[in-house]
Short mmCIF file of C-alpha atoms in Angstrom, two decimals:
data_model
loop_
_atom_site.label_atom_id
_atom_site.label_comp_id
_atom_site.label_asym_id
_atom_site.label_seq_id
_atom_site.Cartn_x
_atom_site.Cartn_y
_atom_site.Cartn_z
CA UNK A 1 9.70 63.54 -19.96
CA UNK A 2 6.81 63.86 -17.55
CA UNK A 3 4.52 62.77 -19.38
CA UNK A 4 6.37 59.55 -20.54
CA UNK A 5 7.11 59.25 -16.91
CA UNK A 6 3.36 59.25 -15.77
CA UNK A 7 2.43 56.64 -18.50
CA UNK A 8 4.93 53.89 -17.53
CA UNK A 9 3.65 54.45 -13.97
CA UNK A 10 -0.08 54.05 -15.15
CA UNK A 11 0.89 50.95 -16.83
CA UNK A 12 2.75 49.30 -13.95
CA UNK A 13 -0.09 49.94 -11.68
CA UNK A 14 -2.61 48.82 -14.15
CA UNK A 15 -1.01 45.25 -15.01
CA UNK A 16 1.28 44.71 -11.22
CA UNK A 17 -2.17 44.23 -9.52
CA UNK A 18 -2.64 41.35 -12.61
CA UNK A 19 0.39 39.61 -11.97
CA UNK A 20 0.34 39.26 -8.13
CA UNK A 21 -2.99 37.72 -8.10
CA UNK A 22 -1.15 34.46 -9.96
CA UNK A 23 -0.67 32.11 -7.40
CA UNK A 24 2.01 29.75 -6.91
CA UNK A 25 2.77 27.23 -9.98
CA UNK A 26 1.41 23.72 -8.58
CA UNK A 27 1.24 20.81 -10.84
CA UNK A 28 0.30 17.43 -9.96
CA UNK A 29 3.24 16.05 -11.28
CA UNK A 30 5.59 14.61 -10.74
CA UNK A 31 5.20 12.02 -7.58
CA UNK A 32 2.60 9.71 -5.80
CA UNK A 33 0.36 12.44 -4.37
CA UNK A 34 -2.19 14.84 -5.99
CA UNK A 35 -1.99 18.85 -4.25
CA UNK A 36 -4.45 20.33 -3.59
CA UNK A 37 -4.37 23.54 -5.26
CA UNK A 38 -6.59 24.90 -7.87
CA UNK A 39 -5.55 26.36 -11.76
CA UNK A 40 -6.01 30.53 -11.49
CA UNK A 41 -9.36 31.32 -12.71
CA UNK A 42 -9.31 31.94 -16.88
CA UNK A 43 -5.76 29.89 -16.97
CA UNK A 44 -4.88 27.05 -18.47
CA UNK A 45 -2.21 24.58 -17.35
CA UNK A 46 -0.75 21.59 -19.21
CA UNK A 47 1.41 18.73 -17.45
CA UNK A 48 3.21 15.95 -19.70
CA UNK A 49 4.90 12.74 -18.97
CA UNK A 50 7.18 13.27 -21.48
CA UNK A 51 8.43 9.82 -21.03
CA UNK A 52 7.78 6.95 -18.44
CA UNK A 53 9.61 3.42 -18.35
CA UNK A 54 7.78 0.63 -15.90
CA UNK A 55 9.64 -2.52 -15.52
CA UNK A 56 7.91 -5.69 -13.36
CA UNK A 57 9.33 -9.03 -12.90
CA UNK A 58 7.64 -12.24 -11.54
CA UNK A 59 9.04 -15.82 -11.28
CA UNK A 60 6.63 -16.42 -14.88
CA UNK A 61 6.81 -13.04 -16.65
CA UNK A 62 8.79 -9.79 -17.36
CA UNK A 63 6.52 -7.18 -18.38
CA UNK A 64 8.22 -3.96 -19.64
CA UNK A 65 5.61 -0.30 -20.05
CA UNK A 66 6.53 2.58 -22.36
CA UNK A 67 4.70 5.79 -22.11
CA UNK A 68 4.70 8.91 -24.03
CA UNK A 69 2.64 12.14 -23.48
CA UNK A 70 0.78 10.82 -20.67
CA UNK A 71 -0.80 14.27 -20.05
CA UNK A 72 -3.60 16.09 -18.31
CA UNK A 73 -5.40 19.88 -19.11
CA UNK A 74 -6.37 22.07 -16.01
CA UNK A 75 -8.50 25.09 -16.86
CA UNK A 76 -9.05 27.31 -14.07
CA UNK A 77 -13.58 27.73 -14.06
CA UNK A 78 -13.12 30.29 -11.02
CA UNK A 79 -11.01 31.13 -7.83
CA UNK A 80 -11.84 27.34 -6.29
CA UNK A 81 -12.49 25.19 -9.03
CA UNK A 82 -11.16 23.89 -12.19
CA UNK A 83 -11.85 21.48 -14.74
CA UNK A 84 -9.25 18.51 -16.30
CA UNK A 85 -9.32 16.13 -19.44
CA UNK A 86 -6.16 13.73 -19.18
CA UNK A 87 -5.20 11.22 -21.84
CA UNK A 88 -2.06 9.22 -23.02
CA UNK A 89 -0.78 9.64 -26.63
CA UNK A 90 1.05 6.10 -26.78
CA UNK A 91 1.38 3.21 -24.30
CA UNK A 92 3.81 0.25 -25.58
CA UNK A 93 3.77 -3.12 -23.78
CA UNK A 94 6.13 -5.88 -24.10
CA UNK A 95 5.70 -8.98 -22.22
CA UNK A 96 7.66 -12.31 -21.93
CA UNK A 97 7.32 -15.34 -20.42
CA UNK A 98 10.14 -15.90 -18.07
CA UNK A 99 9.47 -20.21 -18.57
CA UNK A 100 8.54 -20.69 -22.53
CA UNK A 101 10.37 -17.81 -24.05
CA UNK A 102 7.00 -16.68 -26.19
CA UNK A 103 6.83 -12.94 -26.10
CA UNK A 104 3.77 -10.28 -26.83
CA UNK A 105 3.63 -6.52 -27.13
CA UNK A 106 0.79 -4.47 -27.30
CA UNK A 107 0.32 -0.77 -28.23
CA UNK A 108 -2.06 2.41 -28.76
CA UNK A 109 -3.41 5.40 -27.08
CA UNK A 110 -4.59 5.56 -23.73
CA UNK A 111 -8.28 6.16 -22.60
CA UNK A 112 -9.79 9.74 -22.16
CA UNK A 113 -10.49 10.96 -17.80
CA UNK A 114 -12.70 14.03 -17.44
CA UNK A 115 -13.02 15.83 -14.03
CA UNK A 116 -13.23 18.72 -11.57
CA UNK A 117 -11.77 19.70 -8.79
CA UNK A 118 -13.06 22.10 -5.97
CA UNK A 119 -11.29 23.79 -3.34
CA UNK A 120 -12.72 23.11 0.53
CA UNK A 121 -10.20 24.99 2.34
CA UNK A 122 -7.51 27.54 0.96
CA UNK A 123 -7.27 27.29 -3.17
CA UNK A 124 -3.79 28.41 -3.21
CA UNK A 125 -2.67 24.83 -1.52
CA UNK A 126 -0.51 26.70 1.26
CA UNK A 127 -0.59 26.69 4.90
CA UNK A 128 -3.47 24.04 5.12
CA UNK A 129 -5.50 22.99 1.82
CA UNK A 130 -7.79 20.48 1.16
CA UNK A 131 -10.09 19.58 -1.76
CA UNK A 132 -12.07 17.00 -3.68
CA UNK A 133 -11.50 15.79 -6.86
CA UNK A 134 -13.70 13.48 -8.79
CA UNK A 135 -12.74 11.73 -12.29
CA UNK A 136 -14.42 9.32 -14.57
CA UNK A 137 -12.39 7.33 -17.10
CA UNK A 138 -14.10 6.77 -20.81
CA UNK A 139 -12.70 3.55 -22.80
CA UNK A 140 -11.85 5.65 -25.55
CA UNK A 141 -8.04 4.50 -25.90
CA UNK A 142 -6.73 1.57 -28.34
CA UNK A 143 -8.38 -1.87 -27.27
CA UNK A 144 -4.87 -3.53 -26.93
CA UNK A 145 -4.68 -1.11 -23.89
CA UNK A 146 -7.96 0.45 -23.56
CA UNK A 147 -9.14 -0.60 -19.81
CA UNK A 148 -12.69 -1.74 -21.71
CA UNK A 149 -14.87 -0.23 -19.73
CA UNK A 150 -15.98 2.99 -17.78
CA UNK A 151 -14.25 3.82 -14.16
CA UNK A 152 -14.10 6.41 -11.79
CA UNK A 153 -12.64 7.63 -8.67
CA UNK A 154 -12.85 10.40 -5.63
CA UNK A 155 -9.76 11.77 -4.01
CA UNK A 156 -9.69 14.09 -0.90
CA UNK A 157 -5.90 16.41 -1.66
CA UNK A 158 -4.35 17.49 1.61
CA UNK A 159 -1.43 19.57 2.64
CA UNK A 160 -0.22 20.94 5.45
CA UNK A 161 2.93 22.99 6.05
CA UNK A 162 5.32 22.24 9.09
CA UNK A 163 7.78 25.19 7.77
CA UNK A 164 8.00 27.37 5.25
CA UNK A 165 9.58 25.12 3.00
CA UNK A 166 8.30 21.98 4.20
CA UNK A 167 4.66 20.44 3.52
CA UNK A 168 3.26 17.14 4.64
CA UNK A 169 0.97 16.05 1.78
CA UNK A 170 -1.31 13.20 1.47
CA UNK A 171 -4.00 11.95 -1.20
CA UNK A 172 -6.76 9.17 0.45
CA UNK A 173 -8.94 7.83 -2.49
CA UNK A 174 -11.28 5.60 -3.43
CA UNK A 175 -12.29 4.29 -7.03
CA UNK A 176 -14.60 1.84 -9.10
CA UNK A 177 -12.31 0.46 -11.46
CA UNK A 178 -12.51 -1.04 -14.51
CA UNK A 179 -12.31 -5.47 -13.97
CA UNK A 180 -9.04 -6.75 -15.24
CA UNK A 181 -10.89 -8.74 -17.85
CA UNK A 182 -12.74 -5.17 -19.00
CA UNK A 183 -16.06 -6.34 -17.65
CA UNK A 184 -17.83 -4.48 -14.61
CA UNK A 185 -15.93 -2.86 -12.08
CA UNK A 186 -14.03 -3.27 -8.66
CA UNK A 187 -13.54 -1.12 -5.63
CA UNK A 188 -10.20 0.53 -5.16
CA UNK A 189 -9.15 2.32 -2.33
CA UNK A 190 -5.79 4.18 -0.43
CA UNK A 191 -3.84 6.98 0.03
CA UNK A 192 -0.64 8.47 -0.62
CA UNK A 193 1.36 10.42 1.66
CA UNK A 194 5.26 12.10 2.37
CA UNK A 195 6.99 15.24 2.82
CA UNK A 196 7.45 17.58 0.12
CA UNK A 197 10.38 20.46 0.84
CA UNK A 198 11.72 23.61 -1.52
CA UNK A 199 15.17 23.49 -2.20
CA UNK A 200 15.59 27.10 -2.86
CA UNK A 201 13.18 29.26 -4.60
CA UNK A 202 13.52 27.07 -7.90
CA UNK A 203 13.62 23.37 -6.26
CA UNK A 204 11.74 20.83 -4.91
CA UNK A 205 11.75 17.48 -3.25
CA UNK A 206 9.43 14.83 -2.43
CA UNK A 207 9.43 11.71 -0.70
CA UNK A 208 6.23 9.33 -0.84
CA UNK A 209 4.75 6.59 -0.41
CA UNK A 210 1.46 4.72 -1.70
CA UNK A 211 -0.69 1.88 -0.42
CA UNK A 212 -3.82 0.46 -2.73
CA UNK A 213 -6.30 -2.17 -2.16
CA UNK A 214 -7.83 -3.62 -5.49
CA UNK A 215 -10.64 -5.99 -5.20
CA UNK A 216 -10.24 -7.04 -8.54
CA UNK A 217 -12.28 -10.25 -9.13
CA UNK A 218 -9.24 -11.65 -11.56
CA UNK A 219 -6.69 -11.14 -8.46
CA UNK A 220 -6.93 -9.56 -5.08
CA UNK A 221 -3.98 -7.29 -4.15
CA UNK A 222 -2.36 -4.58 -1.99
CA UNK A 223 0.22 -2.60 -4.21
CA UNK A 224 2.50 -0.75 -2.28
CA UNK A 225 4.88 2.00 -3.57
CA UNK A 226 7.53 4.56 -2.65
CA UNK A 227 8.64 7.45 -4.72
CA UNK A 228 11.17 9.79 -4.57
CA UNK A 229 10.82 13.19 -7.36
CA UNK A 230 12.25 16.05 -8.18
CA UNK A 231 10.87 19.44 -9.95
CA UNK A 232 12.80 22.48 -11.33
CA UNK A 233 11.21 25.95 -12.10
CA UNK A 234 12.95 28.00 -14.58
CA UNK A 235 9.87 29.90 -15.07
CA UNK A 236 7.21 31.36 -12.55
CA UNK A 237 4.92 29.49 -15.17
CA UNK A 238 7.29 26.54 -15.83
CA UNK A 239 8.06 23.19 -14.20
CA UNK A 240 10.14 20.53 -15.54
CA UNK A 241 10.37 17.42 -13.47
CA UNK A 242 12.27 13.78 -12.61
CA UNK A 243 11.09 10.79 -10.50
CA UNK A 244 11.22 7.24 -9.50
CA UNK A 245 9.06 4.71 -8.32
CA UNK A 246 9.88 1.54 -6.74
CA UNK A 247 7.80 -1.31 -5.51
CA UNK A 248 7.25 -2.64 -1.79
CA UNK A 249 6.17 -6.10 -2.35
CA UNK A 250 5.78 -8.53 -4.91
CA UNK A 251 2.02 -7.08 -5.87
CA UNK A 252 3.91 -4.03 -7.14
CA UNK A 253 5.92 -3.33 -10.03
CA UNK A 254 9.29 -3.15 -9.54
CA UNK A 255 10.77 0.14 -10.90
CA UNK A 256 9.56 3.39 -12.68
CA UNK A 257 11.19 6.07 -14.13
CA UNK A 258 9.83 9.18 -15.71
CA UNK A 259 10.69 12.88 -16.79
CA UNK A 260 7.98 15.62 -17.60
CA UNK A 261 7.47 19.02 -17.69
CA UNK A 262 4.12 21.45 -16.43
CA UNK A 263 3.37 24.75 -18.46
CA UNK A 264 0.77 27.36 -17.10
CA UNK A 265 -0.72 29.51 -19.73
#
């Protein structure tokens, strides 16, 4: 019929326009470095460590880290920017000492980080793409686990791509930190950086790797980190994802594994 024929035409024109406006899915999971793209204006995105197992080992103590829901809101405010809330539903510590035998644990719900983060140069976070993200941290979580006391940190996101399916990425940063004894606050600074490359239309690699300076009062260190991760898109609006970290030097922990997924609405 015509006329049926002239509505579904209408319709496609009225909602195509809609749909290619979406940009790219880009969470900031999984791996070291944050991208710098921003949320689509009026969208919300949710990213969850659905899991995460740390495990360090020193010549006194073993110290073993279970996460769950370690996740962070992006809501799209406009075209460059976009707002975040991240928090951790459950963080369980178990700790023993490697030369007694006593053992501790400690549990509860992470603290609450607010932010926003504006685009400087291309919002998509292709070709090249930089932008600034600022955070402050709120010790709302549990007090066995709560970092007791307010910090906050600046990142500058970067990306360039070599090829079409090949980015170099990198994350500089600096932060105020909370003390290790949850008193006052430390400066923190370093950057991230690797090569991230699409498998496919569907896949993704990275390779990473992190160096941090903490001036903590308690203990002075430089943590450094590589990562390899993995993400899957089954969905233009879903990303489920697989990584590991492993530690450099003795500062470091030694191994972390996590799986997670990222969900634009």
């Amino acid at each position: 019929m015509p006329g049926l024929r002239y509505l579904t035409l209408l319709a496609a024109l009225m909602t195509t326009p809609a749909q290619a406006q979406l940009r790219d899915l880009c969470p900031e999971r999984p791996g070291l470095d944050t991208p710098p793209c921003i949320v689509d204006a009026g969208h919300l995105q949710i990213e969850t460590g659905l899991a995460d197992w740390t495990r360090d080992q020193t010549k006194d103590q073993r110290s073993t880290i279970l996460t769950l829901g370690d996740s962070e809101l992006r809501y799209g405010l406009d075209s460059r920017t976009e707002l975040r809330a991240a928090w951790t539903a459950y963080i369980w510590q178990h700790d023993i000492d490697r030369l007694s035998g006593a053992r501790s644990h400690a549990s509860g719900t992470g603290d609450l980080s607010l932010g926003i983060k504006r685009a400087l140069i291309n919002p998509g976070g292709d070709a090249l793409s930089l932008a600034a993200l600022a955070m402050v941290t709120l010790p709302t979580g549990s007090s066995a686990v709560s970092d007791g006391d307010w910090s906050a940190s600046f990142q500058l996101p970067f990306s360039y791509a070599l090829t079409d399916s090949l980015s170099l990425i990198a994350t500089p940063e600096v932060d105020a930190a909370a003390d290790g004894d949850g008193h006052g606050r430390h400066l923190v600074y370093g950057s991230a950086g690797g090569l991230s490359a699409d498998l496919g239309e569907r896949w993704n690699a990275s390779l990473e790797m992190q160096i941090i300076r903490e001036d903590d009062p308690q203990e002075r260190s430089t943590q450094a980190l590589s990562s390899v991760s993995f993400a899957f898109k089954p969905d233009p609006s879903l990303m489920l994802d697989a990584g590991a970290n492993f530690g450099l030097n003795h500062a470091t922990p030694d191994a972390e594994l996590y799986i997670g997924l990222s969900r634009r609405f």
